[in-house]
């Protein structure tokens, strides 16, 4: 983890996240897979070609066409010289059909994401090494859109992305992803079994992220925030014993018989009413606050004081009113949305090219996470580009720097559009050209 970084351009920040080590890994395993699949037709991929391939994927995030072959069509409505001058359509298809980041003969048994494990480990390592130093981190779930068949595909009702892979993510307040881990179900061998057996799946995710933070800095005063899927009084106490502060919303049946007013009675009180209990020895606070509904928060660090005033709209009085809000609720609201912010940033310009293999969407998501993190570092160090211009800078830099040394020759326009203007009878007057003038002079 670094507290500051030198002034770098966007391409250099991208290299910190998705640099030569990862590119060389893709080149090596893609060539290995292509040679094993069909040695007679394999054509080794170079590092420059892989960079161009990555650049095209990034380009597809903000210039979207219905079919990826349209990037190479010689038509006035979709021809894109920056793409077809960097890589041919057939070469892109060849790389995409053979793209790999593992050796299929050495996959770890029991890991449903073994084909991507090395890539995920390298990204987590790069994210942690270059993370900005902060105190507050949030833990939540993130969805990667996928509609094909895979045993880990999830459906979560009410989410912006309902179908896809679920990731556990630890992020800063502004959305820098420090750690991620794909969800594999309750039988996962990757998630620490001793955590899971003791406190359940949600707590095991938080404790694994806590271990990651402690490896980065054992003395830093980290403060974790998470929602009611993860929170229990036992988890809050375990984190206190580890020297990590924690705050999270908690379900009513997980407050370990804390003597607080039941939700059904608290809902009948005026808006802004709150009740709380705390332990003197463990310094664990449980607070219930009546807002639109009753919210319960547990913490081993935050307190009730100072009580702030927040503006809410009253349906009865038909105007905005001020209601009390405990400090623990305010602190939770200020620091919990980091994972949602990263999802929002990634979703704005998500890679649009799709493949038939189940892991291709995860590779594209890993690339989008790397770009989003690189932009977060860039902004944290005074960069002026917004997310779109940052992505454009990286994509065009890759396509211009690593393209082949010659441009594609002129080709005939697509026949789909050529005939409709060939016989329309408009603007087909013969114009005098140098070649035509010489021909007429020779004839005469």
Short mmCIF file of N, CA and C in Angstrom, two decimals, residues 84-255:
data_model
loop_
_atom_site.label_atom_id
_atom_site.label_comp_id
_atom_site.label_asym_id
_atom_site.label_seq_id
_atom_site.Cartn_x
_atom_site.Cartn_y
_atom_site.Cartn_z
N UNK A 84 -9.10 -1.31 -37.23
CA UNK A 84 -8.59 -2.20 -38.27
C UNK A 84 -7.16 -1.89 -38.67
N UNK A 85 -6.64 -0.70 -38.30
CA UNK A 85 -5.22 -0.45 -38.52
C UNK A 85 -4.34 -1.07 -37.43
N UNK A 86 -4.94 -1.39 -36.30
CA UNK A 86 -4.18 -1.98 -35.19
C UNK A 86 -4.12 -3.50 -35.29
N UNK A 87 -5.23 -4.12 -35.71
CA UNK A 87 -5.29 -5.58 -35.75
C UNK A 87 -6.37 -6.01 -36.73
N UNK A 88 -6.11 -7.06 -37.46
CA UNK A 88 -7.11 -7.56 -38.40
C UNK A 88 -8.23 -8.27 -37.64
N UNK A 89 -9.36 -8.37 -38.32
CA UNK A 89 -10.52 -9.03 -37.71
C UNK A 89 -10.22 -10.49 -37.41
N UNK A 90 -9.60 -11.19 -38.36
CA UNK A 90 -9.34 -12.62 -38.17
C UNK A 90 -8.34 -12.86 -37.04
N UNK A 91 -7.37 -11.95 -36.91
CA UNK A 91 -6.39 -12.12 -35.84
C UNK A 91 -7.04 -11.90 -34.48
N UNK A 92 -7.92 -10.92 -34.40
CA UNK A 92 -8.65 -10.69 -33.15
C UNK A 92 -9.50 -11.91 -32.80
N UNK A 93 -10.17 -12.49 -33.79
CA UNK A 93 -11.00 -13.68 -33.55
C UNK A 93 -10.14 -14.85 -33.10
N UNK A 94 -8.96 -14.99 -33.69
CA UNK A 94 -8.05 -16.08 -33.29
C UNK A 94 -7.63 -15.93 -31.83
N UNK A 95 -7.24 -14.73 -31.43
CA UNK A 95 -6.83 -14.52 -30.04
C UNK A 95 -8.01 -14.76 -29.09
N UNK A 96 -9.17 -14.25 -29.47
CA UNK A 96 -10.34 -14.39 -28.60
C UNK A 96 -10.74 -15.85 -28.42
N UNK A 97 -10.64 -16.65 -29.47
CA UNK A 97 -11.03 -18.06 -29.38
C UNK A 97 -10.03 -18.89 -28.59
N UNK A 98 -8.79 -18.40 -28.44
CA UNK A 98 -7.77 -19.16 -27.72
C UNK A 98 -7.34 -18.51 -26.41
N UNK A 99 -7.97 -17.41 -26.05
CA UNK A 99 -7.54 -16.64 -24.88
C UNK A 99 -7.57 -17.50 -23.61
N UNK A 100 -6.44 -17.56 -22.91
CA UNK A 100 -6.33 -18.34 -21.68
C UNK A 100 -5.38 -17.65 -20.71
N UNK A 101 -5.61 -17.91 -19.43
CA UNK A 101 -4.70 -17.41 -18.39
C UNK A 101 -4.36 -18.53 -17.41
N UNK A 102 -4.30 -19.76 -17.91
CA UNK A 102 -3.95 -20.91 -17.06
C UNK A 102 -3.49 -22.06 -17.94
N UNK A 103 -2.89 -23.04 -17.31
CA UNK A 103 -2.56 -24.30 -17.96
C UNK A 103 -3.64 -25.30 -17.59
N UNK A 104 -4.42 -25.74 -18.55
CA UNK A 104 -5.56 -26.61 -18.27
C UNK A 104 -5.16 -27.96 -17.68
N UNK A 105 -3.92 -28.33 -17.82
CA UNK A 105 -3.46 -29.62 -17.26
C UNK A 105 -3.07 -29.51 -15.80
N UNK A 106 -3.07 -28.29 -15.24
CA UNK A 106 -2.64 -28.10 -13.85
C UNK A 106 -3.67 -27.31 -13.04
N UNK A 107 -4.94 -27.56 -13.27
CA UNK A 107 -5.99 -26.85 -12.55
C UNK A 107 -6.19 -27.43 -11.17
N UNK A 108 -6.46 -26.56 -10.21
CA UNK A 108 -6.69 -26.99 -8.83
C UNK A 108 -8.07 -27.61 -8.71
N UNK A 109 -8.14 -28.81 -8.22
CA UNK A 109 -9.42 -29.49 -8.06
C UNK A 109 -10.23 -28.83 -6.95
N UNK A 110 -11.53 -28.74 -7.16
CA UNK A 110 -12.41 -28.14 -6.17
C UNK A 110 -12.60 -26.65 -6.32
N UNK A 111 -11.79 -26.00 -7.15
CA UNK A 111 -11.92 -24.57 -7.38
C UNK A 111 -12.64 -24.36 -8.70
N UNK A 112 -13.86 -23.85 -8.64
CA UNK A 112 -14.66 -23.66 -9.84
C UNK A 112 -14.15 -22.51 -10.71
N UNK A 113 -13.29 -21.69 -10.17
CA UNK A 113 -12.69 -20.60 -10.92
C UNK A 113 -11.19 -20.82 -11.10
N UNK A 114 -10.78 -22.09 -11.19
CA UNK A 114 -9.36 -22.40 -11.31
C UNK A 114 -8.77 -21.84 -12.60
N UNK A 115 -9.56 -21.75 -13.67
CA UNK A 115 -9.04 -21.23 -14.93
C UNK A 115 -8.68 -19.75 -14.83
N UNK A 116 -9.18 -19.08 -13.80
CA UNK A 116 -8.93 -17.65 -13.64
C UNK A 116 -8.16 -17.32 -12.36
N UNK A 117 -7.80 -18.33 -11.60
CA UNK A 117 -7.24 -18.10 -10.27
C UNK A 117 -5.94 -17.31 -10.35
N UNK A 118 -5.05 -17.63 -11.27
CA UNK A 118 -3.77 -16.92 -11.36
C UNK A 118 -3.98 -15.45 -11.71
N UNK A 119 -4.92 -15.18 -12.61
CA UNK A 119 -5.23 -13.79 -12.96
C UNK A 119 -5.77 -13.04 -11.76
N UNK A 120 -6.69 -13.64 -11.02
CA UNK A 120 -7.27 -12.98 -9.85
C UNK A 120 -6.21 -12.72 -8.78
N UNK A 121 -5.31 -13.65 -8.59
CA UNK A 121 -4.25 -13.46 -7.59
C UNK A 121 -3.31 -12.32 -7.97
N UNK A 122 -2.95 -12.23 -9.24
CA UNK A 122 -2.08 -11.14 -9.68
C UNK A 122 -2.77 -9.79 -9.54
N UNK A 123 -4.06 -9.73 -9.88
CA UNK A 123 -4.79 -8.48 -9.75
C UNK A 123 -4.92 -8.06 -8.29
N UNK A 124 -5.27 -9.01 -7.43
CA UNK A 124 -5.37 -8.68 -6.00
C UNK A 124 -4.04 -8.19 -5.45
N UNK A 125 -2.96 -8.79 -5.92
CA UNK A 125 -1.63 -8.35 -5.48
C UNK A 125 -1.34 -6.92 -5.96
N UNK A 126 -1.64 -6.63 -7.22
CA UNK A 126 -1.41 -5.28 -7.76
C UNK A 126 -2.31 -4.25 -7.09
N UNK A 127 -3.57 -4.63 -6.84
CA UNK A 127 -4.50 -3.70 -6.20
C UNK A 127 -4.04 -3.34 -4.80
N UNK A 128 -3.56 -4.35 -4.05
CA UNK A 128 -3.13 -4.10 -2.67
C UNK A 128 -1.83 -3.30 -2.63
N UNK A 129 -0.89 -3.60 -3.52
CA UNK A 129 0.40 -2.92 -3.50
C UNK A 129 0.29 -1.44 -3.85
N UNK A 130 -0.68 -1.08 -4.68
CA UNK A 130 -0.80 0.30 -5.14
C UNK A 130 -1.97 1.04 -4.53
N UNK A 131 -2.62 0.45 -3.52
CA UNK A 131 -3.81 1.05 -2.93
C UNK A 131 -3.46 2.34 -2.19
N UNK A 132 -4.33 3.35 -2.28
CA UNK A 132 -4.12 4.56 -1.47
C UNK A 132 -4.35 4.24 0.00
N UNK A 133 -3.57 4.85 0.87
CA UNK A 133 -3.68 4.57 2.30
C UNK A 133 -4.92 5.26 2.86
N UNK A 134 -5.87 4.48 3.36
CA UNK A 134 -7.10 5.01 3.92
C UNK A 134 -7.48 4.23 5.17
N UNK A 135 -8.38 4.81 5.94
CA UNK A 135 -8.81 4.18 7.19
C UNK A 135 -10.09 3.37 7.01
N UNK A 136 -11.02 3.85 6.18
CA UNK A 136 -12.34 3.24 6.08
C UNK A 136 -12.46 2.39 4.83
N UNK A 137 -13.02 1.19 5.00
CA UNK A 137 -13.25 0.28 3.90
C UNK A 137 -14.63 -0.35 4.04
N UNK A 138 -15.27 -0.58 2.92
CA UNK A 138 -16.57 -1.24 2.93
C UNK A 138 -16.46 -2.60 2.25
N UNK A 139 -17.31 -3.52 2.68
CA UNK A 139 -17.36 -4.87 2.13
C UNK A 139 -18.78 -5.13 1.67
N UNK A 140 -18.92 -5.60 0.44
CA UNK A 140 -20.25 -5.85 -0.10
C UNK A 140 -20.12 -6.84 -1.25
N UNK A 141 -21.25 -7.19 -1.83
CA UNK A 141 -21.26 -8.08 -2.99
C UNK A 141 -21.40 -7.27 -4.27
N UNK A 142 -20.83 -7.78 -5.35
CA UNK A 142 -20.93 -7.15 -6.67
C UNK A 142 -21.30 -8.23 -7.67
N UNK A 143 -22.06 -7.85 -8.68
CA UNK A 143 -22.52 -8.79 -9.69
C UNK A 143 -21.84 -8.51 -11.03
N UNK A 144 -21.43 -9.59 -11.70
CA UNK A 144 -20.86 -9.53 -13.05
C UNK A 144 -21.89 -10.12 -14.00
N UNK A 145 -22.40 -9.36 -14.97
CA UNK A 145 -23.48 -9.89 -15.82
C UNK A 145 -23.03 -11.09 -16.64
N UNK A 146 -23.86 -12.15 -16.61
CA UNK A 146 -23.59 -13.36 -17.40
C UNK A 146 -24.90 -14.14 -17.50
N UNK A 147 -25.25 -14.56 -18.71
CA UNK A 147 -26.54 -15.21 -18.93
C UNK A 147 -26.39 -16.63 -19.46
N UNK A 148 -25.17 -17.13 -19.53
CA UNK A 148 -24.94 -18.50 -19.98
C UNK A 148 -25.10 -19.49 -18.85
N UNK A 149 -24.57 -20.67 -19.07
CA UNK A 149 -24.67 -21.72 -18.05
C UNK A 149 -23.38 -21.90 -17.29
N UNK A 150 -23.48 -21.86 -15.97
CA UNK A 150 -22.33 -22.13 -15.10
C UNK A 150 -22.86 -22.41 -13.70
N UNK A 151 -22.27 -23.36 -12.98
CA UNK A 151 -22.80 -23.70 -11.64
C UNK A 151 -22.72 -22.56 -10.63
N UNK A 152 -21.89 -21.54 -10.88
CA UNK A 152 -21.76 -20.42 -9.93
C UNK A 152 -22.62 -19.22 -10.31
N UNK A 153 -23.38 -19.33 -11.37
CA UNK A 153 -24.22 -18.21 -11.77
C UNK A 153 -25.32 -18.00 -10.73
N UNK A 154 -25.57 -16.73 -10.39
CA UNK A 154 -26.51 -16.38 -9.33
C UNK A 154 -27.67 -15.56 -9.90
N UNK A 155 -28.78 -15.58 -9.18
CA UNK A 155 -29.90 -14.69 -9.44
C UNK A 155 -30.24 -13.98 -8.15
N UNK A 156 -30.18 -12.65 -8.16
CA UNK A 156 -30.49 -11.86 -6.98
C UNK A 156 -31.58 -10.87 -7.35
N UNK A 157 -32.73 -11.05 -6.80
CA UNK A 157 -33.88 -10.20 -7.12
C UNK A 157 -33.65 -8.78 -6.59
N UNK A 158 -34.03 -7.80 -7.40
CA UNK A 158 -33.93 -6.41 -6.98
C UNK A 158 -32.60 -5.74 -7.27
N UNK A 159 -31.61 -6.50 -7.76
CA UNK A 159 -30.32 -5.91 -8.08
C UNK A 159 -30.34 -5.33 -9.50
N UNK A 160 -29.54 -4.29 -9.75
CA UNK A 160 -29.44 -3.78 -11.13
C UNK A 160 -28.99 -4.86 -12.11
N UNK A 161 -28.08 -5.73 -11.68
CA UNK A 161 -27.67 -6.89 -12.47
C UNK A 161 -28.19 -8.13 -11.73
N UNK A 162 -29.22 -8.73 -12.25
CA UNK A 162 -29.85 -9.84 -11.52
C UNK A 162 -29.20 -11.19 -11.80
N UNK A 163 -28.70 -11.39 -13.03
CA UNK A 163 -28.10 -12.66 -13.42
C UNK A 163 -26.60 -12.49 -13.61
N UNK A 164 -25.83 -13.40 -13.06
CA UNK A 164 -24.39 -13.35 -13.28
C UNK A 164 -23.61 -13.97 -12.15
N UNK A 165 -22.32 -13.69 -12.14
CA UNK A 165 -21.42 -14.15 -11.10
C UNK A 165 -21.43 -13.15 -9.94
N UNK A 166 -21.32 -13.67 -8.74
CA UNK A 166 -21.27 -12.80 -7.57
C UNK A 166 -19.85 -12.74 -7.03
N UNK A 167 -19.40 -11.53 -6.75
CA UNK A 167 -18.07 -11.30 -6.19
C UNK A 167 -18.21 -10.70 -4.81
N UNK A 168 -17.34 -11.12 -3.89
CA UNK A 168 -17.15 -10.41 -2.63
C UNK A 168 -16.08 -9.36 -2.88
N UNK A 169 -16.34 -8.13 -2.48
CA UNK A 169 -15.43 -7.03 -2.80
C UNK A 169 -15.19 -6.18 -1.57
N UNK A 170 -13.93 -5.82 -1.35
CA UNK A 170 -13.54 -4.84 -0.34
C UNK A 170 -13.01 -3.61 -1.03
N UNK A 171 -13.57 -2.44 -0.70
CA UNK A 171 -13.22 -1.21 -1.43
C UNK A 171 -13.12 -0.04 -0.48
N UNK A 172 -12.46 1.02 -0.95
CA UNK A 172 -12.38 2.26 -0.20
C UNK A 172 -13.70 3.03 -0.33
N UNK A 173 -13.78 4.14 0.37
CA UNK A 173 -15.02 4.93 0.37
C UNK A 173 -15.39 5.43 -1.03
N UNK A 174 -14.37 5.76 -1.83
CA UNK A 174 -14.63 6.30 -3.17
C UNK A 174 -14.67 5.24 -4.25
N UNK A 175 -14.41 3.99 -3.91
CA UNK A 175 -14.60 2.91 -4.88
C UNK A 175 -13.35 2.21 -5.36
N UNK A 176 -12.17 2.50 -4.80
CA UNK A 176 -10.98 1.75 -5.19
C UNK A 176 -11.08 0.33 -4.65
N UNK A 177 -11.02 -0.67 -5.52
CA UNK A 177 -11.15 -2.07 -5.12
C UNK A 177 -9.81 -2.57 -4.61
N UNK A 178 -9.79 -2.94 -3.35
CA UNK A 178 -8.56 -3.43 -2.73
C UNK A 178 -8.45 -4.95 -2.82
N UNK A 179 -9.61 -5.63 -2.80
CA UNK A 179 -9.63 -7.10 -2.76
C UNK A 179 -10.95 -7.58 -3.32
N UNK A 180 -10.92 -8.70 -4.02
CA UNK A 180 -12.15 -9.33 -4.51
C UNK A 180 -11.97 -10.84 -4.53
N UNK A 181 -13.08 -11.53 -4.46
CA UNK A 181 -13.07 -13.00 -4.46
C UNK A 181 -14.40 -13.48 -5.03
N UNK A 182 -14.41 -14.32 -6.06
CA UNK A 182 -15.68 -14.81 -6.61
C UNK A 182 -16.36 -15.80 -5.66
N UNK A 183 -17.67 -15.74 -5.65
CA UNK A 183 -18.47 -16.63 -4.80
C UNK A 183 -18.67 -17.95 -5.52
N UNK A 184 -18.42 -19.05 -4.83
CA UNK A 184 -18.50 -20.38 -5.42
C UNK A 184 -19.57 -21.26 -4.77
N UNK A 185 -20.33 -20.71 -3.87
CA UNK A 185 -21.31 -21.53 -3.18
C UNK A 185 -20.80 -21.93 -1.80
N UNK A 186 -21.64 -22.59 -1.05
CA UNK A 186 -21.30 -22.95 0.32
C UNK A 186 -20.19 -23.97 0.41
N UNK A 187 -19.97 -24.73 -0.68
CA UNK A 187 -18.95 -25.78 -0.65
C UNK A 187 -17.60 -25.29 -1.15
N UNK A 188 -17.39 -23.99 -1.21
CA UNK A 188 -16.15 -23.45 -1.73
C UNK A 188 -14.96 -23.92 -0.90
N UNK A 189 -13.90 -24.30 -1.60
CA UNK A 189 -12.66 -24.67 -0.92
C UNK A 189 -11.71 -23.49 -0.81
N UNK A 190 -12.05 -22.38 -1.46
CA UNK A 190 -11.16 -21.22 -1.43
C UNK A 190 -11.39 -20.41 -0.16
N UNK A 191 -12.67 -20.19 0.18
CA UNK A 191 -12.98 -19.47 1.41
C UNK A 191 -12.53 -20.29 2.61
N UNK A 192 -11.95 -19.65 3.60
CA UNK A 192 -11.39 -20.34 4.76
C UNK A 192 -12.47 -21.11 5.51
N UNK A 193 -12.30 -22.42 5.58
CA UNK A 193 -13.33 -23.25 6.18
C UNK A 193 -13.44 -23.03 7.68
N UNK A 194 -12.33 -22.71 8.37
CA UNK A 194 -12.42 -22.53 9.82
C UNK A 194 -13.20 -21.28 10.17
N UNK A 195 -13.14 -20.25 9.33
CA UNK A 195 -13.98 -19.08 9.54
C UNK A 195 -15.44 -19.43 9.29
N UNK A 196 -15.69 -20.14 8.20
CA UNK A 196 -17.05 -20.43 7.80
C UNK A 196 -17.76 -21.31 8.81
N UNK A 197 -17.07 -22.31 9.29
CA UNK A 197 -17.69 -23.22 10.25
C UNK A 197 -18.00 -22.52 11.57
N UNK A 198 -17.20 -21.54 11.94
CA UNK A 198 -17.39 -20.88 13.23
C UNK A 198 -18.49 -19.84 13.19
N UNK A 199 -18.56 -19.02 12.15
CA UNK A 199 -19.46 -17.87 12.15
C UNK A 199 -20.33 -17.76 10.90
N UNK A 200 -20.18 -18.62 9.92
CA UNK A 200 -21.00 -18.55 8.73
C UNK A 200 -20.27 -17.91 7.57
N UNK A 201 -20.92 -17.95 6.41
CA UNK A 201 -20.29 -17.49 5.18
C UNK A 201 -20.00 -16.00 5.21
N UNK A 202 -20.99 -15.18 5.60
CA UNK A 202 -20.79 -13.73 5.58
C UNK A 202 -19.64 -13.29 6.45
N UNK A 203 -19.55 -13.84 7.66
CA UNK A 203 -18.46 -13.48 8.56
C UNK A 203 -17.11 -13.92 8.02
N UNK A 204 -17.08 -15.08 7.34
CA UNK A 204 -15.81 -15.57 6.80
C UNK A 204 -15.26 -14.62 5.74
N UNK A 205 -16.14 -14.00 4.95
CA UNK A 205 -15.70 -13.03 3.94
C UNK A 205 -15.06 -11.82 4.61
N UNK A 206 -15.70 -11.31 5.65
CA UNK A 206 -15.17 -10.13 6.35
C UNK A 206 -13.82 -10.46 6.99
N UNK A 207 -13.71 -11.63 7.61
CA UNK A 207 -12.47 -11.99 8.28
C UNK A 207 -11.33 -12.21 7.30
N UNK A 208 -11.65 -12.72 6.10
CA UNK A 208 -10.60 -12.87 5.09
C UNK A 208 -10.10 -11.51 4.62
N UNK A 209 -11.03 -10.58 4.43
CA UNK A 209 -10.60 -9.23 4.05
C UNK A 209 -9.81 -8.58 5.17
N UNK A 210 -10.18 -8.84 6.43
CA UNK A 210 -9.42 -8.32 7.56
C UNK A 210 -7.98 -8.86 7.55
N UNK A 211 -7.82 -10.14 7.18
CA UNK A 211 -6.48 -10.71 7.08
C UNK A 211 -5.67 -10.01 5.99
N UNK A 212 -6.32 -9.67 4.87
CA UNK A 212 -5.64 -8.97 3.79
C UNK A 212 -5.14 -7.61 4.27
N UNK A 213 -5.98 -6.88 5.01
CA UNK A 213 -5.59 -5.57 5.51
C UNK A 213 -4.45 -5.68 6.51
N UNK A 214 -4.48 -6.68 7.36
CA UNK A 214 -3.42 -6.84 8.35
C UNK A 214 -2.09 -7.22 7.70
N UNK A 215 -2.13 -7.92 6.57
CA UNK A 215 -0.90 -8.22 5.85
C UNK A 215 -0.29 -6.96 5.26
N UNK A 216 -1.15 -6.01 4.90
CA UNK A 216 -0.66 -4.75 4.34
C UNK A 216 -0.03 -3.89 5.42
N UNK A 217 -0.72 -3.75 6.55
CA UNK A 217 -0.22 -2.92 7.65
C UNK A 217 -0.86 -3.43 8.95
N UNK A 218 -0.06 -4.00 9.82
CA UNK A 218 -0.58 -4.58 11.06
C UNK A 218 -0.96 -3.53 12.10
N UNK A 219 -0.43 -2.32 11.99
CA UNK A 219 -0.66 -1.31 13.01
C UNK A 219 -1.70 -0.26 12.60
N UNK A 220 -2.13 -0.26 11.36
CA UNK A 220 -3.04 0.78 10.89
C UNK A 220 -4.42 0.63 11.54
N UNK A 221 -5.09 1.74 11.87
CA UNK A 221 -6.40 1.69 12.52
C UNK A 221 -7.53 1.54 11.50
N UNK A 222 -7.68 0.37 10.91
CA UNK A 222 -8.70 0.16 9.89
C UNK A 222 -10.10 0.14 10.52
N UNK A 223 -11.06 0.62 9.74
CA UNK A 223 -12.46 0.60 10.16
C UNK A 223 -13.27 0.01 9.01
N UNK A 224 -13.92 -1.14 9.26
CA UNK A 224 -14.68 -1.84 8.23
C UNK A 224 -16.17 -1.55 8.38
N UNK A 225 -16.86 -1.47 7.21
CA UNK A 225 -18.30 -1.26 7.18
C UNK A 225 -18.93 -2.32 6.28
N UNK A 226 -20.03 -2.90 6.73
CA UNK A 226 -20.71 -3.95 5.96
C UNK A 226 -22.18 -3.98 6.32
N UNK A 227 -22.99 -4.65 5.49
CA UNK A 227 -24.43 -4.65 5.70
C UNK A 227 -24.88 -5.86 6.50
N UNK A 228 -26.21 -6.03 6.61
CA UNK A 228 -26.75 -7.04 7.52
C UNK A 228 -26.56 -8.47 7.04
N UNK A 229 -26.11 -8.68 5.80
CA UNK A 229 -25.79 -10.05 5.38
C UNK A 229 -24.59 -10.58 6.15
N UNK A 230 -23.65 -9.71 6.47
CA UNK A 230 -22.40 -10.12 7.11
C UNK A 230 -22.43 -9.99 8.63
N UNK A 231 -23.19 -9.02 9.15
CA UNK A 231 -23.01 -8.59 10.53
C UNK A 231 -23.64 -9.53 11.54
N UNK A 232 -22.92 -9.75 12.61
CA UNK A 232 -23.43 -10.38 13.83
C UNK A 232 -22.62 -9.83 15.00
N UNK A 233 -23.16 -9.96 16.19
CA UNK A 233 -22.45 -9.48 17.38
C UNK A 233 -21.14 -10.24 17.56
N UNK A 234 -21.14 -11.53 17.23
CA UNK A 234 -19.94 -12.33 17.39
C UNK A 234 -18.84 -11.87 16.42
N UNK A 235 -19.22 -11.48 15.20
CA UNK A 235 -18.24 -10.97 14.25
C UNK A 235 -17.67 -9.63 14.72
N UNK A 236 -18.53 -8.75 15.20
CA UNK A 236 -18.07 -7.45 15.71
C UNK A 236 -17.07 -7.64 16.85
N UNK A 237 -17.35 -8.59 17.73
CA UNK A 237 -16.45 -8.84 18.85
C UNK A 237 -15.14 -9.47 18.39
N UNK A 238 -15.21 -10.38 17.40
CA UNK A 238 -13.99 -11.00 16.89
C UNK A 238 -13.08 -9.96 16.25
N UNK A 239 -13.64 -9.03 15.51
CA UNK A 239 -12.83 -7.98 14.91
C UNK A 239 -12.23 -7.06 15.97
N UNK A 240 -12.98 -6.83 17.06
CA UNK A 240 -12.43 -6.03 18.16
C UNK A 240 -11.20 -6.70 18.76
N UNK A 241 -11.25 -8.02 18.93
CA UNK A 241 -10.11 -8.75 19.47
C UNK A 241 -8.90 -8.68 18.54
N UNK A 242 -9.15 -8.52 17.25
CA UNK A 242 -8.06 -8.42 16.28
C UNK A 242 -7.55 -6.99 16.12
N UNK A 243 -8.15 -6.06 16.81
CA UNK A 243 -7.72 -4.68 16.72
C UNK A 243 -8.26 -3.94 15.51
N UNK A 244 -9.39 -4.40 14.97
CA UNK A 244 -10.00 -3.78 13.81
C UNK A 244 -11.37 -3.23 14.20
N UNK A 245 -11.60 -1.97 13.90
CA UNK A 245 -12.89 -1.37 14.18
C UNK A 245 -13.89 -1.78 13.11
N UNK A 246 -15.15 -1.92 13.50
CA UNK A 246 -16.16 -2.42 12.57
C UNK A 246 -17.52 -1.83 12.90
N UNK A 247 -18.30 -1.56 11.87
CA UNK A 247 -19.66 -1.05 12.00
C UNK A 247 -20.50 -1.66 10.90
N UNK A 248 -21.70 -2.13 11.26
CA UNK A 248 -22.55 -2.73 10.25
C UNK A 248 -24.00 -2.79 10.69
N UNK A 249 -24.90 -2.73 9.72
CA UNK A 249 -26.31 -2.96 10.03
C UNK A 249 -26.49 -4.44 10.37
N UNK A 250 -27.44 -4.72 11.23
CA UNK A 250 -27.62 -6.09 11.72
C UNK A 250 -29.10 -6.42 11.76
N UNK A 251 -29.41 -7.66 11.48
CA UNK A 251 -30.79 -8.11 11.53
C UNK A 251 -31.23 -8.28 12.97
N UNK A 252 -32.54 -8.15 13.16
CA UNK A 252 -33.07 -8.15 14.53
C UNK A 252 -32.82 -9.47 15.25
N UNK A 253 -32.78 -10.56 14.52
CA UNK A 253 -32.56 -11.86 15.17
C UNK A 253 -31.08 -12.19 15.38
N UNK A 254 -30.18 -11.21 15.13
CA UNK A 254 -28.75 -11.46 15.32
C UNK A 254 -28.14 -10.55 16.38
N UNK A 255 -28.96 -9.95 17.21
CA UNK A 255 -28.42 -9.02 18.20
C UNK A 255 -28.11 -9.71 19.53
#
